[in-house]
Amino acid sequence: MTTPKDVLADAKEKGVRVVDIRFMDFPGIWQHFTVPIGELEESSFDDGYGFDGSSIRGWKPINASDMLVVPDPTTAKMDPFFKEPTLVLIGNIVDPITREPYSRDPRYIAQKAEAYLKSTGLGDTAFIGPEAEFFIFDDIKFQSERNGAFYEIDSEEGIWNSGREESPNQGYKPRHKEGYFPVPPTDKFQDMRTEMLLTLEDLGIDVECQHHEVATAGQSEIDMRFKPLLQMGDQLVWFKYVLKNVAYKHGRTVTFMPKPLFEDNGTGMHTHLSIWKEGKPLFAGEKYAGVSQEALYAIGGILKHCKALCAFTNPTTNSYKRLVPGFEAPVNLAYSSSNRSAAVRIPMYSASPKAKRIEFRTPDPSCNGYMAFSAILMAAIDGIDNKIDPGDPLDKDIYGLPPEELADIPSAPGSLDEALEALQADHEFLLKGDVFTKDVIDIWTKYKIENEINQVKLRPHPHEFFLYYDI
């Protein structure tokens, strides 16, 4: 375990001149401020640093704004992008008067989720493995005004540029839905993705692979090796930070928006979960697809609470442009070992008991990882506690099912409104162990409705002019 003394000694050895203190805001954007190395002492890891909490989205009101961020010595890493040698420390948010952890700090929610798992006796470690997809674009322009709105995406790889004058245009642009695994020169981003991968590895983040994804225009995926929940929450924010900054260095831009392109694949984040106890996997067994009864109950919990989970795992209005029934999206609230349109899949790549896990396919990478991973774990624990039967697996081709049979399969929410309504109706499982609080759920709902849902609803959509201008 890294101690404050270890951090200070390592900083001296590496010639660190400044320290960047980072934390996650409520919706899920990394925040930071920088202090000279002389301001970091052993006592700083207890005393923390003050900041204005009222300026952070979804946090303190202006009349009670003072907060502390207390750095966690185990999170120390060197920033790979700054000019001066910079030590990065992720902090926990604390009330300066009571010294209590702040209930709306997403990282604290993840810490409580891990503690709750241990308190149940079911297991001692929840391993999370997210497959975060993303797009690499050349150029993005957007504007939303009272009298007009537009967005425009461009990419050297975009099939729409097959006829563009590029002096010369050399072709090799992946067609819509044909971007999965082609070698260069069709895959234009091999070297950039490898640089992203190696930068992550240099930070101590284990990576399993990188590759082009299905869509045209640079859709890609880099998979991190599974880690305990809190550690993966920390790694996901590093992941987004590294990918955006490597792309920025190369004059490109990365987005984790779930659905930036019309009529091509959206961006998901299939999330693998396994629970272990005393070094043994809880999800390996002799039931369907080689899983245990506990794994099936965990699947039952995720399927039962999926609509509420989506408020955290698919937390943007854009998320539901990807989750549309009938378009190969993982919206069907069923499980399978092979059917990729089911919300939960049991991967069959390995027969090893250690590899047995469940894959929740509905989430996308617009989420706040600390909160999304915690909510998924809480649903799985609830399923095990209450022995929730997930029903029979769905191994048929969903798109070949007759309408009457398809009607019996429930679906994920069709909008963020629907997901938030489900969360308000179904959140008792999240309150166990005080992991989520009623305040967190209410403020999350209020923030999303006021700042995102209503803002989108109030604005005319450009396609409405195409449909209705001459009405």
XYZ file of C-alpha atoms in Angstrom:
471
model
C 0.000 0.000 0.000
C 1.464 3.335 -1.083
C 1.847 5.785 1.827
C 2.133 9.601 1.797
C 5.829 9.208 2.638
C 6.253 6.930 -0.421
C 4.533 9.517 -2.634
C 6.783 12.347 -1.448
C 9.944 10.265 -1.869
C 8.930 9.194 -5.380
C 8.062 12.775 -6.327
C 11.490 13.956 -5.225
C 13.206 11.187 -7.185
C 11.261 12.080 -10.345
C 11.910 15.817 -10.049
C 8.228 16.693 -9.655
C 7.631 20.446 -9.625
C 3.821 20.622 -9.403
C 0.976 18.442 -8.163
C -2.365 18.133 -9.962
C -5.281 17.323 -7.647
C -8.217 15.691 -9.454
C -11.751 14.612 -8.628
C -14.943 13.679 -10.459
C -17.917 16.013 -10.599
C -21.464 14.712 -10.253
C -22.306 14.214 -13.964
C -18.923 12.595 -14.654
C -16.288 15.086 -15.855
C -12.803 15.073 -14.301
C -11.894 18.347 -12.534
C -8.462 19.567 -11.399
C -6.314 22.280 -9.887
C -2.546 22.478 -9.503
C -0.301 23.331 -6.540
C 3.505 23.612 -6.336
C 5.239 20.546 -4.923
C 6.125 22.537 -1.792
C 2.405 22.598 -0.919
C 2.280 18.795 -0.709
C 3.261 17.450 2.693
C 2.433 14.284 4.601
C -0.239 16.250 6.455
C -1.884 17.176 3.107
C -3.168 13.610 2.855
C -5.237 14.275 5.989
C -5.866 18.021 5.836
C -6.759 18.196 2.133
C -7.168 21.303 -0.033
C -10.096 23.718 0.011
C -12.182 24.661 -3.042
C -15.549 26.178 -3.977
C -18.086 23.350 -4.138
C -20.853 25.620 -5.421
C -19.062 25.893 -8.770
C -19.157 22.114 -9.299
C -22.223 20.814 -11.149
C -24.808 19.172 -8.902
C -22.993 19.912 -5.638
C -23.174 22.525 -2.855
C -25.381 25.640 -2.857
C -23.574 28.976 -2.868
C -24.380 29.631 0.806
C -22.584 26.426 1.907
C -19.893 26.160 -0.705
C -16.623 25.329 1.092
C -15.359 21.798 0.523
C -12.136 19.823 0.884
C -10.505 17.397 -1.526
C -8.230 14.935 0.298
C -5.681 13.215 -1.951
C -5.493 9.415 -1.941
C -1.803 8.372 -1.945
C -2.588 5.066 -3.674
C -3.667 6.955 -6.829
C -0.340 8.697 -7.483
C 0.691 8.774 -11.160
C 2.843 11.025 -13.346
C 0.904 12.987 -15.948
C 2.083 11.941 -19.453
C 1.120 15.195 -21.217
C 2.130 18.238 -19.156
C 5.335 20.126 -19.951
C 6.579 20.228 -16.349
C 6.979 16.986 -14.325
C 3.545 16.743 -12.720
C 2.323 14.336 -10.071
C -1.414 13.521 -10.271
C -3.390 12.552 -7.176
C -7.078 11.647 -7.189
C -8.889 12.984 -4.135
C -11.911 12.204 -1.999
C -14.374 14.986 -1.188
C -14.862 15.870 2.496
C -17.020 18.347 4.406
C -14.596 20.869 6.014
C -16.649 21.173 9.217
C -17.778 17.617 9.966
C -14.863 15.923 8.154
C -17.420 13.436 6.820
C -17.116 12.136 3.241
C -19.451 13.960 0.865
C -22.413 11.797 -0.155
C -22.523 13.228 -3.708
C -18.864 12.401 -4.387
C -19.060 9.654 -7.066
C -15.820 8.078 -5.838
C -17.259 7.765 -2.326
C -20.259 5.919 -3.775
C -17.862 3.392 -5.331
C -16.012 3.010 -2.029
C -19.301 2.336 -0.239
C -20.341 -0.219 -2.888
C -17.153 -2.200 -2.314
C -17.648 -2.008 1.458
C -21.270 -3.133 1.148
C -20.283 -6.212 -0.863
C -17.885 -7.244 1.907
C -20.511 -6.596 4.582
C -22.962 -9.003 2.907
C -20.506 -11.904 3.139
C -21.237 -12.831 -0.489
C -17.767 -11.859 -1.638
C -14.850 -9.562 -0.992
C -14.054 -8.262 -4.493
C -16.153 -7.132 -7.452
C -14.136 -7.166 -10.656
C -15.229 -4.795 -13.428
C -14.094 -4.960 -17.052
C -15.539 -2.246 -19.333
C -15.195 -2.357 -23.127
C -15.358 1.363 -23.849
C -15.838 2.241 -27.516
C -15.183 5.692 -28.959
C -14.865 7.658 -32.203
C -11.775 9.425 -33.520
C -12.854 12.353 -35.713
C -10.858 14.920 -37.706
C -13.205 17.814 -37.108
C -16.368 18.578 -35.166
C -18.480 21.724 -35.394
C -21.725 22.339 -33.517
C -23.857 25.251 -32.409
C -27.194 25.697 -30.675
C -28.721 29.156 -30.794
C -32.219 30.624 -30.568
C -32.499 30.962 -34.331
C -30.503 27.982 -35.512
C -28.689 24.792 -34.657
C -26.347 22.390 -36.426
C -23.603 19.830 -36.014
C -21.118 18.644 -38.592
C -18.637 15.781 -38.234
C -15.767 15.059 -40.567
C -13.299 12.224 -40.815
C -10.653 11.153 -43.291
C -12.087 7.658 -42.816
C -15.744 8.624 -43.314
C -17.280 6.787 -46.257
C -19.163 9.999 -47.105
C -15.771 11.384 -48.214
C -15.240 8.716 -50.882
C -15.811 11.383 -53.548
C -14.018 14.294 -51.857
C -11.061 15.989 -53.552
C -8.146 15.060 -51.283
C -5.227 15.495 -53.721
C -5.296 12.537 -54.050
C -8.228 10.686 -52.518
C -6.793 7.195 -52.040
C -10.034 5.470 -51.091
C -9.704 2.858 -48.359
C -12.585 4.228 -46.312
C -14.606 1.635 -44.367
C -18.201 1.370 -45.552
C -21.015 1.838 -43.046
C -21.034 -1.087 -40.568
C -17.935 -2.646 -42.204
C -15.222 -1.197 -39.979
C -14.636 -4.260 -37.788
C -10.962 -5.324 -37.949
C -9.729 -4.212 -41.427
C -5.955 -3.721 -41.619
C -4.350 -0.436 -42.784
C -4.639 1.503 -45.014
C -8.404 1.147 -44.416
C -7.733 1.379 -40.675
C -6.154 4.834 -40.435
C -5.648 4.892 -36.665
C -3.527 1.857 -35.821
C -0.505 3.892 -34.691
C -2.608 6.359 -32.717
C -4.486 3.621 -30.875
C -1.204 1.884 -30.093
C 0.126 5.146 -28.659
C -3.015 5.362 -26.532
C -2.541 1.754 -25.412
C 1.140 2.239 -24.536
C 0.437 5.500 -22.693
C -2.122 3.664 -20.567
C 0.345 0.847 -19.950
C 3.023 3.388 -18.919
C 0.533 4.653 -16.322
C 0.206 1.154 -14.888
C -3.167 0.488 -16.531
C -3.277 -3.042 -17.964
C -4.698 -3.216 -21.490
C -5.843 -6.366 -23.271
C -6.208 -5.167 -26.876
C -7.023 -2.316 -29.232
C -8.861 -2.462 -32.560
C -11.067 -0.682 -35.061
C -14.794 -1.038 -34.415
C -17.775 -1.561 -36.707
C -18.670 1.970 -37.790
C -16.966 4.062 -40.425
C -15.125 7.279 -39.493
C -12.737 5.919 -36.883
C -14.896 4.008 -34.413
C -12.481 2.169 -32.123
C -12.156 0.156 -28.940
C -9.420 -0.322 -26.336
C -10.104 -2.889 -23.622
C -8.674 -2.588 -20.126
C -8.026 -5.744 -18.112
C -10.586 -6.243 -15.327
C -9.830 -4.674 -11.945
C -11.640 -4.139 -8.612
C -14.532 -1.681 -8.846
C -12.985 1.449 -7.318
C -9.709 0.930 -9.163
C -11.584 0.581 -12.448
C -13.539 3.751 -11.693
C -10.213 5.566 -11.348
C -8.864 3.903 -14.491
C -11.871 4.849 -16.613
C -11.296 8.557 -15.976
C -7.612 8.120 -16.836
C -8.691 6.177 -19.939
C -10.867 8.991 -21.258
C -8.217 11.578 -20.386
C -5.431 9.685 -22.187
C -7.436 8.960 -25.324
C -8.642 12.550 -25.692
C -5.169 14.003 -25.155
C -3.343 11.611 -27.484
C -5.878 12.389 -30.215
C -5.620 16.127 -29.493
C -1.828 15.937 -29.847
C -2.332 14.456 -33.326
C -4.840 17.100 -34.391
C -7.797 14.738 -33.972
C -10.659 14.587 -31.490
C -12.111 11.678 -29.491
C -15.724 11.470 -28.353
C -17.504 8.991 -26.088
C -20.948 10.167 -27.238
C -23.063 7.042 -27.651
C -24.549 7.978 -31.031
C -22.704 10.679 -32.986
C -23.404 9.197 -36.459
C -26.776 8.578 -38.102
C -27.348 5.100 -39.580
C -24.141 3.550 -38.283
C -23.201 1.728 -35.110
C -23.365 3.577 -31.823
C -20.792 3.488 -29.073
C -21.364 1.115 -26.183
C -19.477 0.020 -23.093
C -20.194 -3.656 -22.494
C -19.381 -4.089 -18.809
C -18.147 -7.394 -17.394
C -18.813 -8.225 -13.743
C -17.584 -11.044 -11.535
C -17.649 -11.427 -7.755
C -14.894 -13.275 -5.908
C -14.518 -14.480 -2.330
C -11.196 -15.430 -0.774
C -9.595 -15.845 -4.179
C -12.375 -17.984 -5.657
C -14.813 -16.954 -8.416
C -18.421 -16.912 -7.240
C -19.861 -17.017 -10.758
C -18.328 -20.336 -11.963
C -20.520 -23.426 -11.715
C -22.477 -26.168 -13.432
C -25.553 -24.245 -14.527
C -26.308 -22.780 -17.969
C -23.145 -21.808 -19.893
C -20.961 -22.960 -17.006
C -22.085 -20.374 -14.466
C -23.227 -20.780 -10.876
C -26.691 -20.326 -9.409
C -25.386 -17.090 -7.827
C -24.453 -15.806 -11.272
C -27.951 -16.546 -12.557
C -29.467 -14.745 -9.575
C -27.118 -11.787 -10.245
C -28.364 -11.738 -13.842
C -31.921 -11.780 -12.479
C -31.145 -8.705 -10.386
C -29.647 -6.813 -13.307
C -32.572 -7.661 -15.591
C -35.149 -6.762 -12.926
C -33.549 -3.383 -12.227
C -32.228 -2.663 -15.739
C -34.610 0.211 -16.461
C -33.527 1.983 -13.265
C -29.859 1.129 -13.865
C -30.004 2.869 -17.225
C -30.409 6.202 -15.428
C -26.739 5.756 -14.431
C -25.350 3.433 -17.124
C -26.939 5.313 -20.050
C -27.301 8.796 -18.586
C -27.630 11.065 -21.637
C -30.459 11.863 -24.009
C -28.097 10.756 -26.793
C -27.762 7.319 -25.138
C -31.237 6.417 -26.363
C -30.377 7.126 -29.996
C -28.292 3.931 -29.620
C -30.813 1.908 -27.573
C -33.467 1.519 -30.261
C -35.327 -1.819 -30.552
C -34.896 -3.625 -33.875
C -31.440 -2.252 -34.682
C -29.207 -4.903 -33.058
C -28.965 -2.852 -29.874
C -28.766 -4.722 -26.527
C -32.209 -3.604 -25.401
C -33.890 -6.960 -24.821
C -34.119 -7.709 -21.104
C -32.981 -11.290 -21.401
C -29.728 -13.238 -21.090
C -27.850 -15.553 -23.408
C -24.459 -17.113 -24.008
C -24.428 -16.049 -27.635
C -27.179 -13.563 -28.447
C -25.600 -10.105 -28.607
C -28.919 -8.261 -28.666
C -29.680 -9.571 -25.173
C -28.996 -7.121 -22.345
C -26.856 -9.693 -20.522
C -24.479 -12.137 -22.154
C -22.321 -14.887 -20.667
C -19.015 -14.788 -22.584
C -17.816 -18.213 -23.760
C -14.257 -17.344 -24.814
C -12.717 -19.475 -22.060
C -13.723 -22.574 -20.090
C -11.624 -21.534 -17.092
C -13.690 -20.956 -13.915
C -11.655 -17.777 -13.329
C -12.972 -16.355 -16.600
C -16.638 -16.838 -15.706
C -18.411 -13.504 -15.585
C -21.546 -11.808 -16.772
C -21.506 -9.096 -19.436
C -24.047 -6.293 -19.153
C -24.225 -4.958 -22.714
C -26.629 -2.036 -22.315
C -24.253 0.608 -20.765
C -22.393 3.236 -22.764
C -19.230 5.252 -22.005
C -21.026 8.560 -21.445
C -21.612 7.320 -17.901
C -19.913 8.297 -14.658
C -18.059 5.025 -14.096
C -17.984 5.198 -10.305
C -21.768 5.450 -10.145
C -22.570 3.101 -13.030
C -20.330 0.286 -11.775
C -21.692 0.701 -8.249
C -25.297 0.535 -9.442
C -24.624 -2.616 -11.502
C -23.014 -4.306 -8.493
C -25.915 -3.339 -6.226
C -28.422 -4.839 -8.698
C -26.391 -8.064 -8.871
C -26.188 -8.303 -5.059
C -29.944 -7.713 -4.816
C -30.510 -10.537 -7.285
C -28.387 -12.925 -5.221
C -29.901 -11.837 -1.900
C -33.456 -12.272 -3.134
C -32.799 -15.272 -5.403
C -34.263 -13.470 -8.410
C -34.871 -15.985 -11.202
C -33.778 -14.581 -14.587
C -36.030 -17.050 -16.439
C -34.908 -19.093 -19.422
C -32.035 -17.922 -21.627
C -32.877 -16.378 -24.980
C -30.688 -18.146 -27.523
C -33.000 -17.673 -30.510
C -32.465 -15.086 -33.225
C -34.496 -12.222 -31.779
C -34.963 -10.660 -35.204
C -36.497 -13.884 -36.494
C -39.060 -14.155 -33.690
C -42.760 -13.733 -34.512
C -44.265 -10.484 -33.167
C -46.328 -12.244 -30.499
C -43.231 -13.939 -29.044
C -41.147 -10.756 -29.264
C -43.876 -8.859 -27.376
C -43.243 -11.031 -24.325
C -39.627 -9.852 -24.026
C -39.347 -6.622 -22.016
C -37.092 -3.872 -23.301
C -34.682 -1.325 -21.890
C -35.965 2.264 -21.570
C -36.563 4.190 -24.765
C -35.537 7.568 -23.348
C -33.698 9.190 -20.478
C -37.077 10.378 -19.142
C -38.232 6.768 -18.929
C -35.012 5.662 -17.225
C -35.279 8.400 -14.590
C -38.938 7.540 -13.966
C -37.863 3.922 -13.446
C -35.134 5.052 -11.052
C -37.627 7.014 -8.960
C -39.917 3.968 -8.818
C -37.173 1.392 -8.230
C -34.202 2.470 -6.109
C -34.516 0.660 -2.792
C -31.814 -1.786 -3.862
C -29.418 1.143 -4.336
C -30.013 2.517 -0.821
C -28.777 -0.607 0.950
C -25.617 0.008 2.947
C -26.143 3.741 2.312
C -24.260 3.216 -0.973
C -26.552 5.584 -2.840
C -28.633 8.011 -0.819
C -32.090 9.357 -1.553
C -30.457 12.772 -1.917
C -28.094 11.459 -4.625
C -30.963 9.860 -6.545
C -33.180 12.942 -6.277
C -30.443 15.420 -7.212
C -29.302 13.202 -10.103
C -32.878 13.089 -11.419
C -33.417 16.825 -10.937
C -30.100 17.718 -12.576
C -30.736 15.506 -15.609
C -34.275 16.800 -16.138
C -33.425 20.498 -15.765
C -30.052 20.593 -17.516
C -30.386 17.955 -20.212
C -33.864 16.554 -20.887
C -35.749 19.868 -20.807
C -32.989 21.675 -22.691
C -33.255 19.158 -25.536
C -37.063 19.108 -25.462
C -37.321 22.901 -25.714
C -35.277 23.172 -28.915
C -36.519 22.520 -32.438
C -34.559 19.713 -34.110
C -33.052 20.333 -37.564
C -34.805 17.242 -38.934
C -38.156 18.695 -37.887
C -37.642 21.402 -40.518
C -37.086 18.670 -43.115
C -40.303 16.959 -42.000
C -42.615 19.842 -41.259
C -41.517 23.191 -42.731
C -43.984 22.996 -45.607
C -46.847 21.678 -43.516
